Short mmCIF file of C-alpha atoms in Angstrom, two decimals:
data_model
loop_
_atom_site.label_atom_id
_atom_site.label_comp_id
_atom_site.label_asym_id
_atom_site.label_seq_id
_atom_site.Cartn_x
_atom_site.Cartn_y
_atom_site.Cartn_z
CA MET B 1 44.20 -25.67 -31.16
CA ASN B 2 44.17 -29.40 -30.57
CA PHE B 3 41.88 -30.74 -33.27
CA THR B 4 41.30 -34.06 -31.55
CA MET B 5 39.56 -32.11 -28.79
CA LEU B 6 37.04 -30.57 -31.12
CA PRO B 7 34.48 -33.36 -31.38
CA PHE B 8 34.24 -33.37 -27.57
CA ALA B 9 34.54 -29.65 -27.07
CA ARG B 10 31.85 -28.75 -29.57
CA PRO B 11 28.78 -30.15 -27.80
CA ALA B 12 30.01 -28.68 -24.49
CA VAL B 13 30.52 -25.27 -26.04
CA LEU B 14 27.19 -25.47 -27.82
CA SER B 15 25.27 -26.42 -24.70
CA ALA B 16 27.07 -23.73 -22.70
CA ALA B 17 26.15 -21.18 -25.34
CA LEU B 18 22.57 -22.42 -25.36
CA ALA B 19 22.34 -22.20 -21.55
CA LEU B 20 23.74 -18.69 -21.69
CA LEU B 21 21.24 -17.73 -24.36
CA LEU B 22 18.32 -19.14 -22.35
CA THR B 23 19.29 -17.35 -19.14
CA GLY B 24 20.05 -14.37 -21.33
CA CYS B 25 16.44 -14.35 -22.53
CA GLU B 26 15.19 -14.33 -18.94
CA LEU B 27 17.60 -11.52 -18.06
CA PHE B 28 16.53 -9.60 -21.14
CA GLU B 29 14.10 -7.45 -19.19
CA PHE B 30 12.02 -4.73 -20.84
CA SER B 31 11.01 -3.14 -17.54
CA PRO B 32 10.61 -4.33 -13.94
CA ASN B 33 6.96 -3.47 -14.59
CA ASP B 34 6.59 -5.64 -17.67
CA VAL B 35 4.42 -8.76 -17.42
CA ARG B 36 6.44 -10.94 -19.80
CA ALA B 37 6.80 -14.48 -18.46
CA PRO B 38 7.35 -17.87 -20.11
CA ALA B 39 4.18 -19.96 -20.63
CA ALA B 40 5.15 -22.29 -17.75
CA GLU B 41 4.96 -19.32 -15.36
CA ARG B 42 1.58 -18.01 -16.50
CA ASP B 43 -2.00 -18.86 -15.38
CA LEU B 44 -0.68 -20.64 -12.29
CA THR B 45 -4.05 -20.50 -10.50
CA ALA B 46 -5.75 -22.47 -13.28
CA LYS B 47 -2.86 -24.93 -13.49
CA ASN B 48 -2.67 -25.50 -9.73
CA LEU B 49 -6.46 -25.85 -9.51
CA GLN B 50 -6.40 -28.45 -12.24
CA ARG B 51 -3.71 -30.31 -10.29
CA LEU B 52 -5.70 -30.08 -7.05
CA LEU B 53 -8.94 -31.31 -8.60
CA ALA B 54 -7.14 -34.18 -10.34
CA GLN B 55 -5.29 -35.51 -7.29
CA PRO B 56 -6.96 -38.02 -4.95
CA LYS B 57 -7.77 -36.48 -1.55
CA PRO B 58 -5.11 -37.67 0.92
CA THR B 59 -7.50 -37.74 3.90
CA GLY B 60 -10.45 -40.11 4.26
CA GLY B 61 -14.15 -39.41 4.84
CA ASP B 62 -15.23 -35.80 5.06
CA THR B 63 -11.87 -34.65 6.47
CA LEU B 64 -9.99 -31.94 4.59
CA ARG B 65 -6.55 -30.75 5.64
CA PHE B 66 -4.66 -27.79 4.22
CA VAL B 67 -1.88 -25.30 5.00
CA PHE B 68 -2.73 -21.64 5.45
CA THR B 69 -0.01 -18.96 5.04
CA GLY B 70 0.16 -15.38 3.89
CA ASP B 71 2.37 -12.41 3.13
CA SER B 72 5.37 -14.06 1.49
CA GLN B 73 6.47 -10.58 0.43
CA ARG B 74 10.28 -10.32 0.25
CA PHE B 75 10.92 -13.21 2.64
CA TYR B 76 12.77 -15.45 0.18
CA ASP B 77 15.11 -16.83 2.84
CA GLU B 78 12.04 -18.33 4.57
CA VAL B 79 10.39 -20.00 1.56
CA GLY B 80 12.80 -22.95 1.28
CA PRO B 81 12.44 -24.01 4.94
CA LEU B 82 8.65 -23.54 4.70
CA VAL B 83 8.44 -25.79 1.64
CA GLU B 84 10.56 -28.46 3.37
CA SER B 85 8.38 -28.33 6.46
CA VAL B 86 5.09 -28.47 4.53
CA ASN B 87 6.39 -31.40 2.48
CA ARG B 88 6.93 -33.33 5.74
CA GLN B 89 3.30 -32.86 6.90
CA ARG B 90 0.81 -35.66 6.27
CA GLY B 91 -2.61 -35.51 4.68
CA ILE B 92 -2.22 -32.01 3.20
CA SER B 93 -4.29 -31.30 0.06
CA VAL B 94 -3.25 -27.75 -0.77
CA LEU B 95 -1.45 -24.64 0.51
CA PHE B 96 -3.00 -21.16 0.48
CA VAL B 97 -1.14 -17.84 0.43
CA ALA B 98 -3.43 -15.06 1.67
CA GLY B 99 -2.01 -12.30 -0.53
CA ASP B 100 1.08 -10.07 -0.68
CA ILE B 101 3.04 -12.56 -2.68
CA SER B 102 5.23 -9.63 -3.75
CA ASP B 103 6.46 -6.54 -1.94
CA PHE B 104 6.80 -4.04 -4.80
CA GLY B 105 4.15 -5.43 -7.18
CA LEU B 106 6.82 -6.66 -9.61
CA ARG B 107 6.44 -9.63 -11.90
CA ARG B 108 9.87 -10.99 -11.03
CA GLU B 109 8.98 -11.15 -7.30
CA MET B 110 5.98 -13.36 -8.12
CA GLN B 111 8.24 -15.58 -10.25
CA TRP B 112 10.76 -15.84 -7.39
CA ILE B 113 8.01 -17.07 -5.06
CA ASN B 114 6.68 -19.52 -7.64
CA ASP B 115 10.23 -20.78 -8.32
CA ARG B 116 10.32 -21.84 -4.67
CA LEU B 117 6.69 -22.84 -3.98
CA ARG B 118 6.61 -25.09 -7.03
CA HIS B 119 8.80 -27.48 -5.04
CA LEU B 120 5.84 -28.18 -2.74
CA ASN B 121 4.43 -31.69 -3.01
CA VAL B 122 0.95 -30.17 -3.14
CA PRO B 123 -0.49 -27.43 -5.34
CA TYR B 124 -0.69 -23.92 -3.93
CA LEU B 125 -3.26 -21.17 -4.51
CA THR B 126 -3.08 -17.44 -3.91
CA VAL B 127 -5.34 -14.44 -3.47
CA ILE B 128 -4.15 -10.98 -4.46
CA GLY B 129 -2.81 -8.66 -1.72
CA ASN B 130 -2.41 -4.88 -1.62
CA HIS B 131 1.33 -5.07 -2.35
CA ASP B 132 0.55 -7.15 -5.43
CA GLN B 133 -1.43 -4.20 -6.80
CA VAL B 134 1.12 -1.39 -6.70
CA ALA B 135 2.83 -0.28 -9.89
CA ASN B 136 1.83 -2.74 -12.63
CA GLY B 137 1.31 -5.50 -10.06
CA ARG B 138 -2.37 -6.14 -10.78
CA GLN B 139 -1.50 -6.88 -14.42
CA ALA B 140 1.49 -8.98 -13.37
CA TYR B 141 -0.64 -10.96 -10.89
CA GLN B 142 -3.29 -11.62 -13.53
CA GLN B 143 -0.64 -12.78 -15.97
CA ILE B 144 1.32 -14.99 -13.53
CA PHE B 145 -1.53 -16.26 -11.33
CA GLY B 146 -4.93 -15.41 -12.81
CA PRO B 147 -8.29 -13.89 -11.79
CA LEU B 148 -8.57 -11.57 -8.78
CA ASN B 149 -11.87 -13.16 -7.69
CA TYR B 150 -12.39 -16.89 -8.18
CA THR B 151 -14.10 -19.83 -6.66
CA PHE B 152 -13.93 -23.62 -6.77
CA THR B 153 -15.31 -26.63 -4.96
CA TYR B 154 -13.02 -29.36 -3.62
CA ASP B 155 -14.21 -32.14 -1.32
CA ARG B 156 -17.64 -30.48 -1.27
CA THR B 157 -15.97 -27.40 0.20
CA ARG B 158 -16.71 -24.16 -1.60
CA PHE B 159 -13.63 -21.91 -1.57
CA ILE B 160 -14.20 -18.25 -2.43
CA PHE B 161 -11.07 -16.17 -3.11
CA ILE B 162 -11.85 -12.47 -3.23
CA ASP B 163 -9.91 -9.24 -3.75
CA THR B 164 -10.53 -7.08 -0.65
CA ASN B 165 -7.72 -4.56 -1.19
CA SER B 166 -10.13 -1.62 -1.31
CA ARG B 167 -7.53 1.09 -0.64
CA GLU B 168 -5.68 0.21 -3.86
CA TYR B 169 -8.83 1.19 -5.76
CA GLY B 170 -9.20 4.42 -3.76
CA PHE B 171 -12.26 3.02 -1.89
CA ASN B 172 -14.34 3.10 -5.07
CA GLY B 173 -17.15 1.07 -3.48
CA ARG B 174 -16.70 -1.89 -5.85
CA VAL B 175 -13.89 -3.78 -4.07
CA PRO B 176 -14.63 -6.23 -2.57
CA ASP B 177 -17.38 -7.12 -5.04
CA ILE B 178 -20.23 -7.78 -2.59
CA GLY B 179 -22.71 -8.82 -5.31
CA TRP B 180 -20.30 -11.47 -6.61
CA LEU B 181 -19.57 -12.68 -3.06
CA ARG B 182 -23.29 -13.03 -2.22
CA GLN B 183 -23.83 -14.92 -5.47
CA GLN B 184 -21.01 -17.38 -4.69
CA LEU B 185 -22.20 -17.89 -1.11
CA ALA B 186 -25.75 -18.56 -2.31
CA ASP B 187 -24.64 -21.33 -4.67
CA THR B 188 -24.66 -24.31 -2.31
CA VAL B 189 -25.37 -27.17 -4.70
CA GLY B 190 -23.23 -30.12 -3.54
CA VAL B 191 -21.52 -27.97 -0.88
CA ARG B 192 -21.21 -28.92 2.79
CA ARG B 193 -18.95 -26.06 3.92
CA GLN B 194 -17.79 -22.68 2.66
CA ILE B 195 -14.45 -20.94 3.20
CA VAL B 196 -13.69 -17.33 2.20
CA VAL B 197 -10.05 -16.38 1.56
CA CYS B 198 -8.87 -12.78 1.13
CA HIS B 199 -6.02 -10.47 2.04
CA VAL B 200 -7.36 -7.40 3.90
CA PRO B 201 -9.92 -8.30 6.60
CA PRO B 202 -12.93 -6.01 7.21
CA THR B 203 -11.46 -5.07 10.60
CA ASN B 204 -8.57 -3.28 8.86
CA GLU B 205 -8.39 0.38 7.81
CA ASP B 206 -7.44 -0.66 4.26
CA PHE B 207 -10.89 -2.26 3.80
CA ASP B 208 -13.53 0.03 2.29
CA PRO B 209 -15.41 1.40 5.34
CA ALA B 210 -18.63 1.63 3.31
CA LEU B 211 -18.47 -2.11 2.55
CA ILE B 212 -17.69 -3.48 6.01
CA LYS B 213 -21.34 -3.94 6.91
CA PRO B 214 -22.52 -5.55 3.64
CA PHE B 215 -19.41 -7.80 3.62
CA THR B 216 -19.71 -9.03 7.21
CA GLU B 217 -23.47 -9.44 6.83
CA ALA B 218 -23.00 -11.55 3.72
CA LEU B 219 -20.63 -13.79 5.68
CA ALA B 220 -22.90 -13.99 8.73
CA GLN B 221 -25.87 -14.97 6.53
CA ALA B 222 -23.92 -17.56 4.53
CA PRO B 223 -25.57 -20.98 4.84
CA CYS B 224 -22.49 -23.04 5.78
CA LEU B 225 -19.47 -20.76 6.23
CA LEU B 226 -16.72 -22.49 8.21
CA PHE B 227 -14.42 -19.46 8.57
CA HIS B 228 -12.94 -16.40 6.91
CA LEU B 229 -9.20 -16.54 6.17
CA ASN B 230 -7.07 -13.44 5.63
CA GLY B 231 -3.53 -12.08 5.76
CA HIS B 232 -2.31 -8.47 5.83
CA ALA B 233 -1.53 -8.31 9.56
CA THR B 234 1.74 -10.23 9.80
CA SER B 235 0.86 -11.89 13.12
CA PHE B 236 -1.47 -14.81 13.55
CA SER B 237 -4.86 -14.19 15.15
CA ILE B 238 -8.18 -15.99 15.47
CA GLY B 239 -11.38 -14.47 16.72
CA GLU B 240 -14.98 -13.47 16.19
CA PRO B 241 -14.61 -9.68 15.91
CA TYR B 242 -18.26 -9.00 15.02
CA ALA B 243 -19.78 -11.50 17.52
CA ASP B 244 -21.92 -12.82 14.67
CA GLY B 245 -20.75 -16.42 14.59
CA VAL B 246 -18.12 -15.82 11.89
CA THR B 247 -14.54 -16.85 12.78
CA TYR B 248 -11.75 -14.73 11.25
CA ILE B 249 -8.27 -16.28 11.06
CA ASN B 250 -5.20 -14.21 10.14
CA SER B 251 -2.26 -16.18 8.74
CA PHE B 252 1.34 -16.03 9.91
CA ALA B 253 3.48 -14.06 7.49
CA PHE B 254 6.43 -16.05 6.08
CA GLU B 255 8.77 -13.93 8.25
CA LYS B 256 7.22 -15.43 11.40
CA ARG B 257 8.59 -18.84 10.41
CA GLN B 258 5.31 -20.46 11.32
CA PHE B 259 2.28 -21.65 9.40
CA VAL B 260 -1.13 -22.96 10.24
CA ILE B 261 -2.64 -26.34 9.35
CA LEU B 262 -6.42 -26.37 9.26
CA THR B 263 -8.28 -29.65 9.41
CA ALA B 264 -12.01 -29.53 8.70
CA TRP B 265 -14.54 -32.32 9.14
CA GLY B 266 -18.30 -32.62 9.32
CA THR B 267 -20.08 -29.45 8.33
CA ASP B 268 -18.82 -27.10 11.03
CA GLN B 269 -15.90 -28.75 12.82
CA PHE B 270 -12.26 -27.74 12.45
CA LYS B 271 -8.93 -28.03 14.22
CA LEU B 272 -6.10 -25.49 14.00
CA GLU B 273 -2.43 -26.43 14.43
CA LYS B 274 0.54 -24.07 14.38
CA VAL B 275 3.77 -25.39 12.91
CA ALA B 276 7.12 -23.64 13.36
CA PHE B 277 9.77 -24.13 10.69
CA MET N 1 14.90 -12.36 -30.39
CA ARG N 2 13.95 -10.55 -33.57
CA ILE N 3 15.05 -7.43 -31.79
CA PHE N 4 18.68 -8.57 -31.83
CA LEU N 5 18.50 -9.03 -35.59
CA LEU N 6 16.90 -5.62 -36.03
CA LEU N 7 19.55 -3.90 -33.93
CA GLY N 8 22.33 -5.85 -35.59
CA GLY N 9 20.97 -5.00 -38.99
CA PHE N 10 20.62 -1.33 -38.13
CA PHE N 11 24.20 -0.96 -36.96
CA SER N 12 25.80 -3.12 -39.60
CA SER N 13 24.03 -1.09 -42.26
CA MET N 14 25.41 2.04 -40.60
CA ILE N 15 28.91 0.64 -40.64
CA THR N 16 28.77 -0.11 -44.33
CA ALA N 17 26.65 2.79 -45.56
CA LEU N 18 27.96 5.77 -43.67
CA PRO N 19 31.46 6.27 -45.06
CA ALA N 20 29.99 6.37 -48.56
CA THR N 21 27.19 8.79 -47.82
CA ALA N 22 29.61 11.03 -45.96
CA GLN N 23 31.51 11.91 -49.12
CA VAL N 24 31.06 15.43 -50.35
CA PRO N 25 28.95 15.42 -53.50
CA ALA N 26 30.99 16.39 -56.56
CA GLY N 27 30.59 19.91 -57.78
CA THR N 28 29.65 21.51 -54.49
CA ALA N 29 31.97 23.88 -52.73
CA ALA N 30 34.05 22.39 -49.93
CA PRO N 31 32.06 23.01 -46.73
CA THR N 32 33.54 25.25 -44.09
CA ARG N 33 34.36 23.31 -40.94
CA LEU N 34 31.67 24.03 -38.40
CA VAL N 35 32.32 24.16 -34.70
CA ARG N 36 29.64 22.08 -33.02
CA ARG N 37 27.51 24.04 -30.63
CA TRP N 38 27.75 22.77 -27.07
CA TYR N 39 24.15 21.65 -26.90
CA VAL N 40 24.18 19.61 -30.08
CA PRO N 41 24.27 15.91 -29.08
CA GLN N 42 27.42 14.03 -29.93
CA HIS N 43 25.92 10.59 -30.34
CA ALA N 44 22.69 8.68 -30.82
CA VAL N 45 21.80 5.52 -28.87
CA LEU N 46 19.51 2.60 -29.53
CA GLN N 47 19.10 -0.08 -26.87
CA ALA N 48 17.07 -3.26 -26.41
CA ALA N 49 15.88 -4.32 -22.94
CA GLY N 50 18.07 -3.61 -19.91
CA GLY N 51 14.96 -2.62 -17.92
CA ILE N 52 14.42 0.69 -19.75
CA GLY N 53 12.09 -0.46 -22.55
CA MET N 54 11.80 -3.25 -25.08
CA VAL N 55 13.54 -0.68 -27.23
CA SER N 56 14.81 2.70 -26.15
CA GLY N 57 16.49 5.40 -28.13
CA GLY N 58 18.04 8.72 -27.40
CA VAL N 59 21.00 11.03 -27.65
CA GLY N 60 23.97 11.89 -25.48
CA TYR N 61 27.25 13.63 -24.89
CA GLY N 62 30.78 12.42 -24.31
CA LEU N 63 32.96 14.05 -21.67
CA PHE N 64 36.57 13.62 -20.55
CA ARG N 65 37.81 12.31 -23.90
CA LYS N 66 34.57 10.38 -24.24
CA ARG N 67 35.32 8.17 -21.27
CA LEU N 68 32.22 9.46 -19.59
CA GLU N 69 29.00 9.46 -21.52
CA VAL N 70 25.68 10.95 -20.51
CA ASP N 71 22.58 9.78 -22.36
CA ALA N 72 18.88 10.61 -22.33
CA LEU N 73 16.62 7.85 -23.66
CA ALA N 74 12.95 7.25 -24.25
CA GLY N 75 11.88 3.62 -24.02
CA TYR N 76 8.80 1.71 -25.03
CA VAL N 77 7.17 -1.50 -23.79
CA PRO N 78 4.27 -2.54 -26.03
CA ARG N 79 0.86 -3.33 -24.51
CA ARG N 80 1.37 -7.02 -25.11
CA TYR N 81 4.19 -7.09 -22.56
CA ALA N 82 2.84 -4.42 -20.21
CA GLY N 83 -0.65 -5.73 -19.48
CA ARG N 84 -3.35 -3.16 -20.07
CA GLU N 85 -1.48 -0.32 -21.73
CA ALA N 86 1.94 0.26 -23.32
CA LEU N 87 4.59 1.74 -21.04
CA GLY N 88 6.81 4.71 -21.80
CA ILE N 89 10.05 4.97 -19.83
CA PHE N 90 12.30 8.04 -19.71
CA THR N 91 15.87 7.38 -18.65
CA PHE N 92 18.95 9.41 -17.78
CA LYS N 93 22.03 7.29 -17.89
CA THR N 94 25.72 7.85 -17.35
CA THR N 95 28.41 5.37 -18.42
CA TYR N 96 32.10 5.38 -17.57
CA THR N 97 34.40 3.49 -19.93
CA PRO N 98 37.95 3.69 -18.53
CA TYR N 99 39.94 1.37 -20.81
CA THR N 100 40.53 1.23 -24.53
CA ILE N 101 42.31 -1.67 -26.21
CA PRO N 102 43.32 -0.97 -29.82
CA LEU N 103 42.85 -3.99 -32.07
CA ARG N 104 45.01 -5.18 -34.93
CA ASN N 105 42.70 -3.53 -37.39
CA ALA N 106 43.23 0.12 -36.48
CA ALA N 107 39.59 1.01 -37.07
CA TRP N 108 38.42 -1.25 -34.22
CA ARG N 109 38.68 -0.71 -30.49
CA LEU N 110 37.67 -2.83 -27.58
CA HIS N 111 36.38 -1.34 -24.32
CA PRO N 112 36.40 -4.35 -21.99
CA LEU N 113 34.72 -2.60 -19.07
CA SER N 114 31.98 -0.04 -18.72
CA PHE N 115 29.96 0.76 -15.67
CA GLY N 116 27.40 3.32 -14.79
CA GLY N 117 24.13 4.27 -13.26
CA LEU N 118 20.71 5.38 -14.39
CA VAL N 119 17.47 6.79 -13.15
CA ASN N 120 14.19 6.47 -14.97
CA TYR N 121 10.57 7.50 -14.78
CA THR N 122 7.57 5.49 -16.00
CA PRO N 123 4.59 7.85 -16.32
CA SER N 124 1.93 5.34 -17.39
CA ARG N 125 -1.69 6.05 -16.51
CA THR N 126 -2.20 2.38 -15.72
CA LEU N 127 0.61 2.21 -13.17
CA ASN N 128 -0.86 2.13 -9.66
CA ARG N 129 1.24 4.79 -7.97
CA SER N 130 2.60 4.00 -4.53
CA ARG N 131 2.55 7.66 -3.50
CA ASP N 132 -0.77 9.13 -4.43
CA GLU N 133 -3.72 10.37 -2.39
CA LYS N 134 -4.92 6.81 -1.65
CA TYR N 135 -2.20 6.47 0.98
CA TYR N 136 -0.98 8.38 3.98
CA ASP N 137 2.71 9.37 4.02
CA GLY N 138 5.05 6.43 4.30
CA TYR N 139 2.45 3.76 3.52
CA TYR N 140 4.82 2.49 0.84
CA TRP N 141 8.39 3.70 1.24
CA TRP N 142 9.40 3.42 -2.42
CA SER N 143 8.20 5.07 -5.60
CA SER N 144 6.66 2.78 -8.19
CA THR N 145 7.38 5.20 -11.07
CA VAL N 146 11.02 6.17 -10.41
CA ARG N 147 13.71 3.48 -10.56
CA PHE N 148 17.44 3.72 -9.95
CA GLY N 149 19.75 1.28 -11.67
CA ALA N 150 23.40 0.32 -11.98
CA PHE N 151 25.19 -1.78 -14.57
CA VAL N 152 28.49 -3.15 -15.84
CA GLY N 153 29.24 -4.13 -19.41
CA GLY N 154 31.55 -3.90 -22.35
CA ARG N 155 31.76 -2.41 -25.76
CA VAL N 156 33.33 -2.77 -29.17
CA ALA N 157 33.74 0.28 -31.41
CA ARG N 158 34.64 0.92 -35.02
CA GLN N 159 35.94 4.24 -36.32
CA LEU N 160 34.23 5.60 -39.41
CA LYS N 161 35.38 8.11 -41.98
CA PRO N 162 35.11 11.60 -40.45
CA SER N 163 32.09 13.63 -41.48
CA SER N 164 32.34 16.28 -44.16
CA ASN N 165 33.02 18.91 -41.54
CA GLY N 166 35.83 16.91 -40.01
CA GLN N 167 34.04 15.46 -37.00
CA PRO N 168 35.36 12.01 -36.09
CA ARG N 169 32.66 9.36 -36.21
CA GLU N 170 32.31 6.01 -34.58
CA VAL N 171 29.78 3.25 -34.27
CA SER N 172 29.83 0.88 -31.31
CA LEU N 173 27.92 -2.07 -29.87
CA TYR N 174 27.59 -2.64 -26.14
CA TYR N 175 26.03 -4.92 -23.57
CA GLU N 176 25.06 -4.18 -20.01
CA LEU N 177 24.34 -6.44 -17.04
CA GLY N 178 22.33 -4.40 -14.60
CA THR N 179 19.91 -4.33 -11.75
CA ASN N 180 17.67 -1.81 -10.01
CA ASP N 181 17.16 -0.47 -6.49
CA LEU N 182 14.18 -2.71 -5.65
CA TYR N 183 15.97 -5.87 -6.84
CA VAL N 184 19.03 -4.89 -4.78
CA VAL N 185 16.84 -4.42 -1.69
CA SER N 186 15.31 -7.85 -2.33
CA LEU N 187 18.74 -9.47 -2.66
CA ALA N 188 20.34 -7.62 0.28
CA THR N 189 17.58 -8.78 2.63
CA ASN N 190 17.66 -12.40 1.35
CA LEU N 191 21.28 -13.39 0.95
CA SER N 192 20.52 -17.10 1.16
CA GLY N 193 17.09 -17.02 -0.54
CA LEU N 194 18.05 -15.15 -3.71
CA LYS N 195 21.02 -15.48 -6.06
CA VAL N 196 22.78 -12.61 -7.80
CA THR N 197 21.57 -13.98 -11.14
CA ASP N 198 17.96 -13.64 -9.87
CA VAL N 199 18.29 -9.86 -9.83
CA LEU N 200 20.26 -9.31 -13.05
CA THR N 201 18.97 -7.74 -16.23
CA LEU N 202 20.60 -7.70 -19.64
CA GLY N 203 20.54 -4.99 -22.24
CA VAL N 204 22.28 -4.64 -25.59
CA GLY N 205 22.59 -1.59 -27.75
CA GLY N 206 24.55 0.53 -30.12
CA LYS N 207 25.85 4.06 -30.29
CA PHE N 208 26.63 6.22 -33.26
CA ALA N 209 28.94 9.14 -32.53
CA PHE N 210 28.77 11.84 -35.18
#
């Protein structure tokens, strides 16, 4: 042993050991179904909302511009290019993921997505998908992201994120929570437009058949609904399936290597752009 | 990391205490050497993490001069780390340890390489099962309660004084770097998006062969 090396070697060895210990702690997994995550990777919805509400809006006037994506489930190769592409867009306030963040409902999958999406220049928000509810996924989602139903107002736009994954609850008649949705849609103080974001659309067989009518009626009667955003189908679509004035937009899944930019202005105007990455 | 201390404490106390307690009490007749019945386990295991419980414990058998070990373990993840309800995990595990390096102190042996596989079942009421009556066949292709895993690791063992009936005894500490079927599927389909370290798990434990 060369003793003159020791003063230099020691800090290197110590920091290597420390790094090993830290990664060791993350590898030290109790179960793929456990919900144990470091504080920095918990309550991401609340943290990202706080970031969104604190940042100055990058577009002027009543214009609001955001990225709409969905179904990131097990498409990790695509997340990096998506983040790079979104970071090159101008005037974006926020990015939405319309559910199915994970494929198997595992906590680590949600952390993998966050590890990559946190490199966005803008905050991102999610709604829970059906894949995020299998196994212990609902608990993991609540731990990593937060509430299953939540709402906030940004630029006088009321966003309502709602769990519509009825099949995961065995069509128990309580998901989606119609009463909660009606209540949120009725609260229009300081609101010029409303946007509903969910995973399973009412046109899909995984949506509780008994709740299709009350759900679509609530949307059709909403005072200033701009559109309904959902994922679940991996291909993009836009339409008015119930011919009741409500526009339903399905996101591109990450695997499609495309995303949508929505630009809203006025009370009922919007523009949709598709971006390939 | 209290768990490391607990495990360490448990096994170091075994190392020091067992040879003494194994002595035949004075005044009793020398015991006849008993042949162990085939179903009596040959070792006990206690493990921390490794995807099969915050702690898991069980028993097992050694085969082929103890190079192959087969263990059955029951694991536990407390409610705090499981969400709504604690998880129980039942694991069958087999470990192959091909090499033995004797150390200068004859009581110690190093097993630089172990590898093996496991299958486990998590029967929690709160686990949303991917194959129940909510879904039609094939809705989800995997089971959310049954996991398959594989691991590599190493081990250090110390021989103890044989038991009163002549059985050789040994205590050992091991580590395992592992993964499971769903992590492997995630990695295999995302070779540029995920790193091997993303899908690794670490477990440490000890065995007491009696």
